[in-house]
Short mmCIF file of C-alpha atoms in Angstrom, two decimals:
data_model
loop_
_atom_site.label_atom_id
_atom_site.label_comp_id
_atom_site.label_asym_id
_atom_site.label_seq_id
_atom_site.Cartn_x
_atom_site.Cartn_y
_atom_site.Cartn_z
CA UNK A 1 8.06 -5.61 -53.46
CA UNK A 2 4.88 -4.46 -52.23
CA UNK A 3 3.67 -0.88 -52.14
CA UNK A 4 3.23 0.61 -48.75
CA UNK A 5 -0.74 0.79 -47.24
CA UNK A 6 -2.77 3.70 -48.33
CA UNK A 7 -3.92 5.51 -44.27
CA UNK A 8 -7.19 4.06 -43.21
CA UNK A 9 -9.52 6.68 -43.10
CA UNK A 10 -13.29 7.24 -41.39
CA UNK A 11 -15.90 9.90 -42.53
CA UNK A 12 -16.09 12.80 -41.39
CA UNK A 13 -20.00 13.45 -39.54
CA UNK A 14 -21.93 15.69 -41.85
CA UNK A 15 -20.11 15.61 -44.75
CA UNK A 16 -19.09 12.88 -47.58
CA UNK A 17 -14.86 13.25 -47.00
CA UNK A 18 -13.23 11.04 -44.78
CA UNK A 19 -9.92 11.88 -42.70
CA UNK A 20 -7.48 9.48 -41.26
CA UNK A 21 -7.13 7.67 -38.48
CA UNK A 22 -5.39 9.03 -35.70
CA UNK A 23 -1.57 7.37 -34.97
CA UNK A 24 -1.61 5.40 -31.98
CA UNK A 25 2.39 5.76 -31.78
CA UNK A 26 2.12 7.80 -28.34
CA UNK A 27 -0.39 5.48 -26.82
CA UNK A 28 1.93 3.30 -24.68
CA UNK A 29 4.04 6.40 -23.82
CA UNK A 30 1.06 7.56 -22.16
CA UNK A 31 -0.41 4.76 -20.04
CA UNK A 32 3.21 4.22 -18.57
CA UNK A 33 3.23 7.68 -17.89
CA UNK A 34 0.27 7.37 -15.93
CA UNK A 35 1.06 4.40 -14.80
CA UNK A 36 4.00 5.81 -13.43
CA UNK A 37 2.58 8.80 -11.50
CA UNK A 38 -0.40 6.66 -10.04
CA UNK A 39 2.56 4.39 -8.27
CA UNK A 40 4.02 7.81 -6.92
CA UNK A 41 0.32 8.65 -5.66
CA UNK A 42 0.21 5.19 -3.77
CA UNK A 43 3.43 4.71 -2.48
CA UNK A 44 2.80 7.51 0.14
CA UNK A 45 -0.57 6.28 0.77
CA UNK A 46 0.20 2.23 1.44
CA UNK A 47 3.09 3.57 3.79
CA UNK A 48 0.42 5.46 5.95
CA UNK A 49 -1.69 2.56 5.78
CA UNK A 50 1.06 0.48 6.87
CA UNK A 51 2.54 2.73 9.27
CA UNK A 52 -0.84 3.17 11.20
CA UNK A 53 -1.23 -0.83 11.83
CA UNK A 54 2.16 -0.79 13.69
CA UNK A 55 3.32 0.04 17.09
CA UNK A 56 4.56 3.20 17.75
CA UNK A 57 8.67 2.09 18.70
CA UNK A 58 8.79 0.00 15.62
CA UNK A 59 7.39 3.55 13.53
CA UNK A 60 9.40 5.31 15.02
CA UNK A 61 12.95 3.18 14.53
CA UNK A 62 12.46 1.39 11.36
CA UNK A 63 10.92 2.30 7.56
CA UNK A 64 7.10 1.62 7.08
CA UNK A 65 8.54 -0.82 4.31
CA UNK A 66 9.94 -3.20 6.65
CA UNK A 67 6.92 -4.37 7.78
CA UNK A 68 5.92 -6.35 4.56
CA UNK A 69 9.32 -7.96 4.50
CA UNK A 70 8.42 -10.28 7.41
CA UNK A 71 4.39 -9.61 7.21
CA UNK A 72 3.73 -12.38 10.03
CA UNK A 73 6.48 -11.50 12.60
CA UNK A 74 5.31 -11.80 16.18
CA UNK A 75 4.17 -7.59 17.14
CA UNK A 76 4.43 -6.42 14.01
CA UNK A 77 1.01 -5.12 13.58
CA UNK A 78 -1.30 -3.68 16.01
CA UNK A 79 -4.85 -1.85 16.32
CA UNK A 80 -3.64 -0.31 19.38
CA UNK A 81 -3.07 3.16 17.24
CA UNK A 82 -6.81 3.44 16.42
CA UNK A 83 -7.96 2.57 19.32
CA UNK A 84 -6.20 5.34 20.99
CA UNK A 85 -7.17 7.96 18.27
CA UNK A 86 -10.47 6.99 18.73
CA UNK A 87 -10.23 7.36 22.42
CA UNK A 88 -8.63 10.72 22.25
CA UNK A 89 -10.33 13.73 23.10
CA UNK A 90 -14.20 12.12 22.00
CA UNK A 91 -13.16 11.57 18.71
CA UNK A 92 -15.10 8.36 18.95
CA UNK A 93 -18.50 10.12 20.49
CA UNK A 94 -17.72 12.71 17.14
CA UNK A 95 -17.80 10.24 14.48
CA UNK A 96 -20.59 8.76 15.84
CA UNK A 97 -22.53 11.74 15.99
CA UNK A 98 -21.15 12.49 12.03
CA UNK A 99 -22.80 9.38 11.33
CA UNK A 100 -25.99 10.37 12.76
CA UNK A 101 -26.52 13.49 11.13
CA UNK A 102 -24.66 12.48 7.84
CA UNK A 103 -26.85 9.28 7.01
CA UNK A 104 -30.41 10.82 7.48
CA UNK A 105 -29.60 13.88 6.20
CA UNK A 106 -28.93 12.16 3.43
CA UNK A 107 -31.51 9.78 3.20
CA UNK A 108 -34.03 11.84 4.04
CA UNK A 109 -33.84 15.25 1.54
CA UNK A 110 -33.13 12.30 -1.60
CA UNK A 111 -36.60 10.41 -0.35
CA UNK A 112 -38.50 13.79 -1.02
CA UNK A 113 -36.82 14.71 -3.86
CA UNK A 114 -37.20 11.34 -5.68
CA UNK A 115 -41.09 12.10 -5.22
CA UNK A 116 -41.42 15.36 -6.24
CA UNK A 117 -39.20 14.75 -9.13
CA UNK A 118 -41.04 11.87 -10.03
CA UNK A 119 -44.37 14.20 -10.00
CA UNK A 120 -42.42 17.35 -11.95
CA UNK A 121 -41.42 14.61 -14.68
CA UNK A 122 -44.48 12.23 -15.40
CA UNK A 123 -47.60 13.59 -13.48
CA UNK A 124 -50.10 16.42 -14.97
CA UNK A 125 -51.30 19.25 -12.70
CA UNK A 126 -52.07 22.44 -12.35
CA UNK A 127 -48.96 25.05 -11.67
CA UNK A 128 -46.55 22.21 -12.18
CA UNK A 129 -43.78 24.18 -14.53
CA UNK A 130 -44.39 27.18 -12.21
CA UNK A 131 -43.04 25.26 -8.87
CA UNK A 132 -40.58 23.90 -11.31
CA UNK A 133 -39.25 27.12 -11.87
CA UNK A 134 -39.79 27.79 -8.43
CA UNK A 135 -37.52 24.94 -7.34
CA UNK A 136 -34.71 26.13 -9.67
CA UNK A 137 -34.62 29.57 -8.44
CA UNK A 138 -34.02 28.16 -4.71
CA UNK A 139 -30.93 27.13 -5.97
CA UNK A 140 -29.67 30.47 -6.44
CA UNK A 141 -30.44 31.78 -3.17
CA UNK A 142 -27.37 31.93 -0.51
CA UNK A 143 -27.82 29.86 2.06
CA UNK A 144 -26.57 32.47 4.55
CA UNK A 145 -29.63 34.50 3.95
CA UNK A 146 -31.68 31.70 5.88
CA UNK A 147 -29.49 30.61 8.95
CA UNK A 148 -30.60 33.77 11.18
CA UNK A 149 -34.48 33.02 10.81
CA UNK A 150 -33.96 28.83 11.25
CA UNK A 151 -32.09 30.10 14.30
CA UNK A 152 -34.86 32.39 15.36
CA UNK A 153 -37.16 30.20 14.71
CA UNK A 154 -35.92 26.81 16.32
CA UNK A 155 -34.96 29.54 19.37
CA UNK A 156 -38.03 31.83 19.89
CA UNK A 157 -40.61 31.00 17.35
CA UNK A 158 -41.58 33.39 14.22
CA UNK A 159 -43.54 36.72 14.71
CA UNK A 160 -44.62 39.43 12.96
CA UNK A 161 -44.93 42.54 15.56
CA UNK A 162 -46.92 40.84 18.46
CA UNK A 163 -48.46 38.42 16.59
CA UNK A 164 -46.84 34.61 16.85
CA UNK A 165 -46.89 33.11 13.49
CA UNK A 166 -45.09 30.12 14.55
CA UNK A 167 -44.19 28.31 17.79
CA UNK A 168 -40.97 27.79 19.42
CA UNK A 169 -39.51 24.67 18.28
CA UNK A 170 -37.17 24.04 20.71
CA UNK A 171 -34.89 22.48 17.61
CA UNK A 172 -31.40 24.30 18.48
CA UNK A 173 -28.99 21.82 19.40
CA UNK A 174 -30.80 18.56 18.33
CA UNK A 175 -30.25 15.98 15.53
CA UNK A 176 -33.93 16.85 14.32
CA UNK A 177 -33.08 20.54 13.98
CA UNK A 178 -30.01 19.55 12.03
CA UNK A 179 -31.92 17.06 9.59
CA UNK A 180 -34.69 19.53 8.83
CA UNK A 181 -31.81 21.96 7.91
CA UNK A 182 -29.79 19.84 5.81
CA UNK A 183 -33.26 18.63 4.26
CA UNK A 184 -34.18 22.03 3.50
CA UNK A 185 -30.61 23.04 2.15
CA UNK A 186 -30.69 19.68 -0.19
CA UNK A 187 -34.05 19.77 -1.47
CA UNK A 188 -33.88 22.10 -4.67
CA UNK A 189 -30.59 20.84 -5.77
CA UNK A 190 -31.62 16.89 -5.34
CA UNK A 191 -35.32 17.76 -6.93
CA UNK A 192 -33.51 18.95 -9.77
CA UNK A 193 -31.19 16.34 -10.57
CA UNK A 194 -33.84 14.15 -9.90
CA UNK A 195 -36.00 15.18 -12.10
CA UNK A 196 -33.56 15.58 -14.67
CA UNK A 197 -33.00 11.95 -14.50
CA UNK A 198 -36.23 10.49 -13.96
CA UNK A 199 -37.83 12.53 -17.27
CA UNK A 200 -34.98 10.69 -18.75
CA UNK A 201 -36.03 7.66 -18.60
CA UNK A 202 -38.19 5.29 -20.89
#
């Protein structure tokens, strides 16, 4: 008869003791736990799926389910549903227009910001920690405090008393007005992270 197993055991950091191992014992209990509740996430999610690729009298008579009991029946499945949603009040013309403000105002703040982090992080010049800190104060300032004057100025122009400082833009209601906005918004946050990352590497 043997004796039982002495605990394996791993030291501790900064000292010489050692502790042991955690017990595993709950491990299994856990994953089918989780298991368990991401199944209850997608059950709801495949039947929307499923329910939006089929007509609207078969949705409305018979379980979502159904449908992947006889997958290749004649009329089962349709795109009829998103055409009509897409149809529907310009909701087409909308996402469209999400697109085209989404993807270069994007693009276009992360392009900037990839060069002037790459100049805060490896480049030498004069009153480069100073714009730094500039940069990271900008990202405490509320946004709300600028939308009146890039209204006023993509409206009327900027002007101090008489004087024009700055042409109308004629920006309001344009994609350019909206890119320069979202660019502007973007800029500090994406410089820092940037930067962040870039002085990171080797």
């Amino acid at each position: 008869m043997s004796a039982a197993a002495p605990p394996v055991s791993q030291p501790l950091e900064g000292t010489g003791k050692s502790r042991p191992l955690e017990s595993k014992e709950g491990g299994w209990f856990v994953r089918i736990t989780i298991l368990v509740v991401v199944v209850l996430w997608v059950i709801p999610t495949a039947g929307v799926l499923v329910t939006s690729f089929r007509p609207e009298q078969l949705a409305d008579t018979t379980g979502w389910w159904t449908a992947l009991a006889q997958p290749f029946e004649s009329g089962a499945w349709t795109v009829e549903n998103y055409r009509l949603a897409l149809d529907a009040g310009g909701f087409g013309n909308a996402f469209l227009n999400s697109l085209a403000v989404a993807i270069p105002a994007t693009v276009i703040p992360i392009t900037i910001a990839a060069f002037a982090a790459y100049a805060f992080s490896w480049m030498e010049f004069r009153g480069r920690y100073f714009l730094f800190v500039a940069v990271v104060g900008l990202l405490v300032v509320p946004l709300q405090m600028a939308l009146i004057p890039i209204l006023r100025l993509y409206v009327g122009g900027a002007q101090i008393g008489r004087l024009m400082v700055f042409p109308d833009l004629d920006l309001a209601g344009t994609f350019l007005g909206v890119w320069l906005a979202h660019t502007g918004f973007g800029l500090p946050l994406a410089i820092y992270l940037l930067r962040n990352y870039i002085g990171a590497l080797p």
